[in-house]
Amino acid sequence: EAGVVQSPRYKIIEKKQPVAFWCNPISGHNTLYWYRQNLGQGPELLIRYENEEAVDDSQLPKDRFSAERLKGVDSTLKIQPAELGDSAVYLCASSPGGAGINEQFFGPGTRLTVL
Amino acid sequence: GDSVTQMEGPVTLSEEAFLTINCTYTATGYPSLFWYVQYPGEGLQLLLKATKADDKGSNKGFEATYRKETTSFHLEKGSVQVSDSAVYFCALTPFGGNEKLTFGTGTRLTIIP
């Protein structure tokens, strides 16, 4: 079974430029998460989707970040414009959803460098 | 808010040594607790979990016991191998289910032959 797929794996841009990250979750997983991991830190949630609905976006900097999950499958996270402080690894995770303790499965991440 | 405090690294041990990585947490209610591992060049993987007090999670020779009285979830392994070299993250979800994970800062472990 394929895991969570993310692209690109690496991205280098200049500040003020836009950037987008793509995530394909594990087939059948209803819940999708975007986390940001700064160097030397643990991941922090940006947004969580249940199917197409964003149910927790309280930590998403909405002035420059946006996300969508069309048809409840793939998701895109966008930054416009990027700032130097956005340099980090952006992780996508998915879980089956439903009741009980659901394991979150993580993708390999996209490493963003803003110059 | 919820938080996880991990033993600071990096940690370097010789092969076959005993490993302990400390983890304590602050949370309301009864969180579920996890250890995730990140091997070089790979994504985060669930290593083990415990969902209620006194539960012991175990996997690949690693163990951790949910201690509510000390709000701790320390990771242990009796004899480490070179292949255990990775970054280890302690994490919690406040109510289980699909809630977000709150992570510690991670502990980098290096095992030397």
CSV table of C-alpha atoms in Angstrom, one decimal:
chain,number,residue,atom,x,y,z
A,1,GLU,CA,0.0,0.0,0.0
A,2,ALA,CA,1.4,3.4,-1.0
A,3,GLY,CA,2.1,5.8,1.8
A,4,VAL,CA,1.4,9.5,2.0
A,5,VAL,CA,2.9,11.2,-1.1
A,6,GLN,CA,4.2,14.8,-1.1
A,7,SER,CA,5.8,16.9,-3.7
A,8,PRO,CA,8.1,18.6,-4.3
A,9,ARG,CA,10.6,17.2,-1.8
A,10,TYR,CA,12.7,20.3,-1.9
A,11,LYS,CA,11.9,23.9,-2.9
A,12,ILE,CA,14.1,27.0,-2.9
A,13,ILE,CA,12.6,30.3,-3.5
A,14,GLU,CA,13.2,34.0,-2.9
A,15,LYS,CA,11.2,35.9,-0.4
A,16,LYS,CA,8.0,37.4,-1.6
A,17,GLN,CA,7.5,34.6,-4.1
A,18,PRO,CA,4.6,32.2,-4.0
A,19,VAL,CA,5.0,28.5,-3.3
A,20,ALA,CA,2.7,25.5,-3.3
A,21,PHE,CA,3.0,22.0,-1.8
A,22,TRP,CA,0.9,19.0,-2.8
A,23,CYS,CA,-0.2,16.0,-0.7
A,24,ASN,CA,-1.8,12.7,-1.7
A,25,PRO,CA,-3.0,10.9,1.4
A,26,ILE,CA,-3.3,7.2,1.9
A,27,SER,CA,-6.3,5.8,0.0
A,28,GLY,CA,-9.5,5.9,2.1
A,29,HIS,CA,-8.1,8.2,4.8
A,30,ASN,CA,-10.7,10.8,5.6
A,31,THR,CA,-8.5,13.0,7.9
A,32,LEU,CA,-5.6,15.0,6.5
A,33,TYR,CA,-3.2,17.2,8.4
A,34,TRP,CA,-0.6,19.8,7.4
A,35,TYR,CA,2.2,20.3,10.0
A,36,ARG,CA,5.2,22.6,9.9
A,37,GLN,CA,8.5,21.5,11.4
A,38,ASN,CA,11.1,24.2,12.1
A,39,LEU,CA,14.7,23.2,12.4
A,40,GLY,CA,15.4,21.4,15.7
A,41,GLN,CA,11.7,21.4,16.7
A,42,GLY,CA,8.8,19.0,16.6
A,43,PRO,CA,6.1,19.4,14.0
A,44,GLU,CA,3.2,21.9,14.7
A,45,LEU,CA,-0.2,21.6,13.2
A,46,LEU,CA,-1.2,24.2,10.6
A,47,ILE,CA,-4.6,22.8,9.5
A,48,ARG,CA,-6.7,19.6,9.8
A,49,TYR,CA,-9.3,18.4,7.3
A,50,GLU,CA,-12.1,16.0,7.8
A,51,ASN,CA,-13.0,15.1,4.2
A,52,GLU,CA,-13.3,18.4,2.5
A,53,GLU,CA,-13.9,20.5,5.6
A,54,ALA,CA,-11.2,22.3,7.5
A,55,VAL,CA,-12.1,21.6,11.1
A,56,ASP,CA,-9.0,23.1,12.8
A,57,ASP,CA,-7.2,26.0,11.1
A,58,SER,CA,-6.5,28.0,14.2
A,59,GLN,CA,-2.7,27.9,13.7
A,60,LEU,CA,-2.7,28.7,10.0
A,61,PRO,CA,-1.4,32.2,9.3
A,62,LYS,CA,-4.3,33.2,7.1
A,63,ASP,CA,-2.8,36.4,5.8
A,64,ARG,CA,-0.3,34.5,3.7
A,65,PHE,CA,-1.2,30.8,3.9
A,66,SER,CA,-4.1,29.0,2.3
A,67,ALA,CA,-5.0,25.4,1.9
A,68,GLU,CA,-7.6,23.4,0.1
A,69,ARG,CA,-8.7,19.8,-0.2
A,70,LEU,CA,-10.9,19.4,-3.2
A,71,LYS,CA,-13.1,16.2,-3.3
A,72,GLY,CA,-11.8,15.2,0.1
A,73,VAL,CA,-8.6,13.5,-1.4
A,74,ASP,CA,-5.5,15.5,-2.4
A,75,SER,CA,-4.6,18.7,-0.7
A,76,THR,CA,-2.6,21.8,-1.6
A,77,LEU,CA,-0.9,24.2,0.8
A,78,LYS,CA,0.1,27.6,-0.5
A,79,ILE,CA,2.2,30.4,0.8
A,80,GLN,CA,1.9,33.9,-0.8
A,81,PRO,CA,4.1,35.8,-0.4
A,82,ALA,CA,6.8,33.7,1.3
A,83,GLU,CA,8.9,35.2,4.1
A,84,LEU,CA,12.3,34.2,5.4
A,85,GLY,CA,10.7,32.7,8.5
A,86,ASP,CA,8.7,30.3,6.4
A,87,SER,CA,11.8,28.2,5.8
A,88,ALA,CA,10.9,24.8,7.4
A,89,VAL,CA,9.8,21.3,6.5
A,90,TYR,CA,6.1,21.0,5.6
A,91,LEU,CA,4.7,17.6,6.6
A,92,CYS,CA,1.4,16.1,5.4
A,93,ALA,CA,-0.2,13.3,7.4
A,94,SER,CA,-3.4,11.3,7.1
A,95,SER,CA,-5.4,9.0,9.2
A,96,PRO,CA,-8.5,6.8,8.6
A,97,GLY,CA,-10.9,9.0,10.7
A,98,GLY,CA,-13.8,7.7,12.6
A,99,ALA,CA,-13.9,6.7,16.3
A,100,GLY,CA,-11.0,5.6,18.4
A,101,ILE,CA,-7.3,6.4,18.4
A,102,ASN,CA,-6.2,6.8,14.9
A,103,GLU,CA,-2.6,6.6,13.9
A,104,GLN,CA,-1.4,9.4,11.8
A,105,PHE,CA,0.8,8.4,8.8
A,106,PHE,CA,3.3,11.0,7.7
A,107,GLY,CA,4.7,11.8,4.3
A,108,PRO,CA,8.4,12.5,3.8
A,109,GLY,CA,7.8,16.3,3.8
A,110,THR,CA,8.8,19.2,1.6
A,111,ARG,CA,11.8,21.1,2.7
A,112,LEU,CA,11.3,24.8,1.9
A,113,THR,CA,14.2,27.3,1.9
A,114,VAL,CA,13.3,31.0,1.5
A,115,LEU,CA,16.3,33.2,0.4
B,1,GLY,CA,-2.2,24.6,26.6
B,2,ASP,CA,-1.0,21.1,26.1
B,3,SER,CA,2.8,20.6,25.9
B,4,VAL,CA,5.4,17.9,25.8
B,5,THR,CA,8.9,18.2,27.3
B,6,GLN,CA,11.6,15.9,26.0
B,7,MET,CA,15.1,15.1,27.2
B,8,GLU,CA,17.5,17.3,25.3
B,9,GLY,CA,19.9,15.7,23.0
B,10,PRO,CA,21.8,14.6,21.2
B,11,VAL,CA,22.4,11.3,22.9
B,12,THR,CA,25.3,9.1,21.9
B,13,LEU,CA,25.5,5.5,23.1
B,14,SER,CA,27.5,2.4,22.4
B,15,GLU,CA,25.9,-0.6,20.8
B,16,GLU,CA,24.1,-2.9,23.3
B,17,ALA,CA,23.8,0.0,25.9
B,18,PHE,CA,20.6,0.7,27.8
B,19,LEU,CA,18.5,3.6,26.5
B,20,THR,CA,16.2,6.0,28.3
B,21,ILE,CA,14.7,9.1,26.7
B,22,ASN,CA,12.7,11.1,29.1
B,23,CYS,CA,9.3,12.6,28.2
B,24,THR,CA,6.9,14.5,30.4
B,25,TYR,CA,3.7,16.2,29.4
B,26,THR,CA,1.1,18.8,30.4
B,27,ALA,CA,-2.5,18.2,29.3
B,28,THR,CA,-6.0,18.5,30.5
B,29,GLY,CA,-8.1,15.3,30.8
B,30,TYR,CA,-6.7,12.0,29.7
B,31,PRO,CA,-4.4,12.3,26.7
B,32,SER,CA,-3.2,9.5,24.5
B,33,LEU,CA,0.6,9.3,24.3
B,34,PHE,CA,2.9,8.4,21.4
B,35,TRP,CA,6.5,7.9,20.4
B,36,TYR,CA,7.4,8.7,16.8
B,37,VAL,CA,10.7,8.0,15.2
B,38,GLN,CA,12.3,9.6,12.2
B,39,TYR,CA,15.1,7.7,10.5
B,40,PRO,CA,17.6,9.5,8.3
B,41,GLY,CA,15.9,10.5,5.0
B,42,GLU,CA,12.5,9.1,6.0
B,43,GLY,CA,9.2,10.4,7.3
B,44,LEU,CA,7.9,10.2,10.8
B,45,GLN,CA,6.8,6.7,11.8
B,46,LEU,CA,4.7,5.7,14.8
B,47,LEU,CA,6.9,3.6,17.2
B,48,LEU,CA,4.5,2.9,20.0
B,49,LYS,CA,1.5,4.3,21.8
B,50,ALA,CA,-0.5,4.2,25.1
B,51,THR,CA,-4.0,5.4,25.5
B,52,LYS,CA,-4.7,5.2,29.3
B,53,ALA,CA,-2.9,5.3,32.6
B,54,ASP,CA,-0.5,2.3,33.3
B,55,ASP,CA,-0.7,1.1,29.7
B,56,LYS,CA,2.6,0.0,28.3
B,57,GLY,CA,3.3,0.5,24.6
B,58,SER,CA,6.0,-1.7,23.0
B,59,ASN,CA,7.5,-2.2,19.6
B,60,LYS,CA,10.9,-3.3,18.2
B,61,GLY,CA,12.3,-3.8,21.7
B,62,PHE,CA,11.2,-0.3,22.8
B,63,GLU,CA,8.8,0.2,25.7
B,64,ALA,CA,7.1,3.2,27.4
B,65,THR,CA,4.6,3.2,30.2
B,66,TYR,CA,1.9,5.8,30.7
B,67,ARG,CA,2.5,7.2,34.2
B,68,LYS,CA,-0.3,9.6,35.1
B,69,GLU,CA,0.9,10.3,38.6
B,70,THR,CA,4.2,11.6,37.2
B,71,THR,CA,2.8,12.8,33.8
B,72,SER,CA,5.6,10.9,32.1
B,73,PHE,CA,6.1,8.5,29.1
B,74,HIS,CA,9.7,7.6,29.1
B,75,LEU,CA,11.1,5.6,26.2
B,76,GLU,CA,13.4,2.6,27.1
B,77,LYS,CA,15.3,-0.1,25.3
B,78,GLY,CA,17.4,-2.7,26.9
B,79,SER,CA,20.1,-3.1,24.2
B,80,VAL,CA,20.3,-0.6,21.4
B,81,GLN,CA,21.7,-1.3,17.9
B,82,VAL,CA,23.3,0.9,15.3
B,83,SER,CA,20.0,0.8,13.3
B,84,ASP,CA,18.2,2.6,16.1
B,85,SER,CA,20.1,5.8,15.3
B,86,ALA,CA,17.3,8.3,14.5
B,87,VAL,CA,15.4,11.2,16.0
B,88,TYR,CA,12.7,10.3,18.5
B,89,PHE,CA,9.6,12.4,19.2
B,90,CYS,CA,7.3,12.2,22.1
B,91,ALA,CA,3.7,13.4,21.3
B,92,LEU,CA,0.2,13.5,22.7
B,93,THR,CA,-3.3,14.0,21.5
B,94,PRO,CA,-5.6,15.5,24.1
B,95,PHE,CA,-8.7,13.3,23.6
B,96,GLY,CA,-7.4,10.7,21.1
B,97,GLY,CA,-9.3,10.2,17.8
B,98,ASN,CA,-8.3,12.5,15.1
B,99,GLU,CA,-7.1,15.5,17.2
B,100,LYS,CA,-3.8,17.1,16.4
B,101,LEU,CA,-0.6,15.7,17.7
B,102,THR,CA,1.4,18.0,20.1
B,103,PHE,CA,5.1,17.0,19.8
B,104,GLY,CA,8.2,17.5,21.9
B,105,THR,CA,11.3,18.9,20.3
B,106,GLY,CA,12.8,15.5,19.5
B,107,THR,CA,15.9,13.7,20.7
B,108,ARG,CA,18.6,12.7,18.3
B,109,LEU,CA,20.1,9.3,19.1
B,110,THR,CA,23.3,8.1,17.7
B,111,ILE,CA,24.5,4.5,18.3
B,112,ILE,CA,28.2,3.8,17.7
B,113,PRO,CA,29.5,0.3,17.1
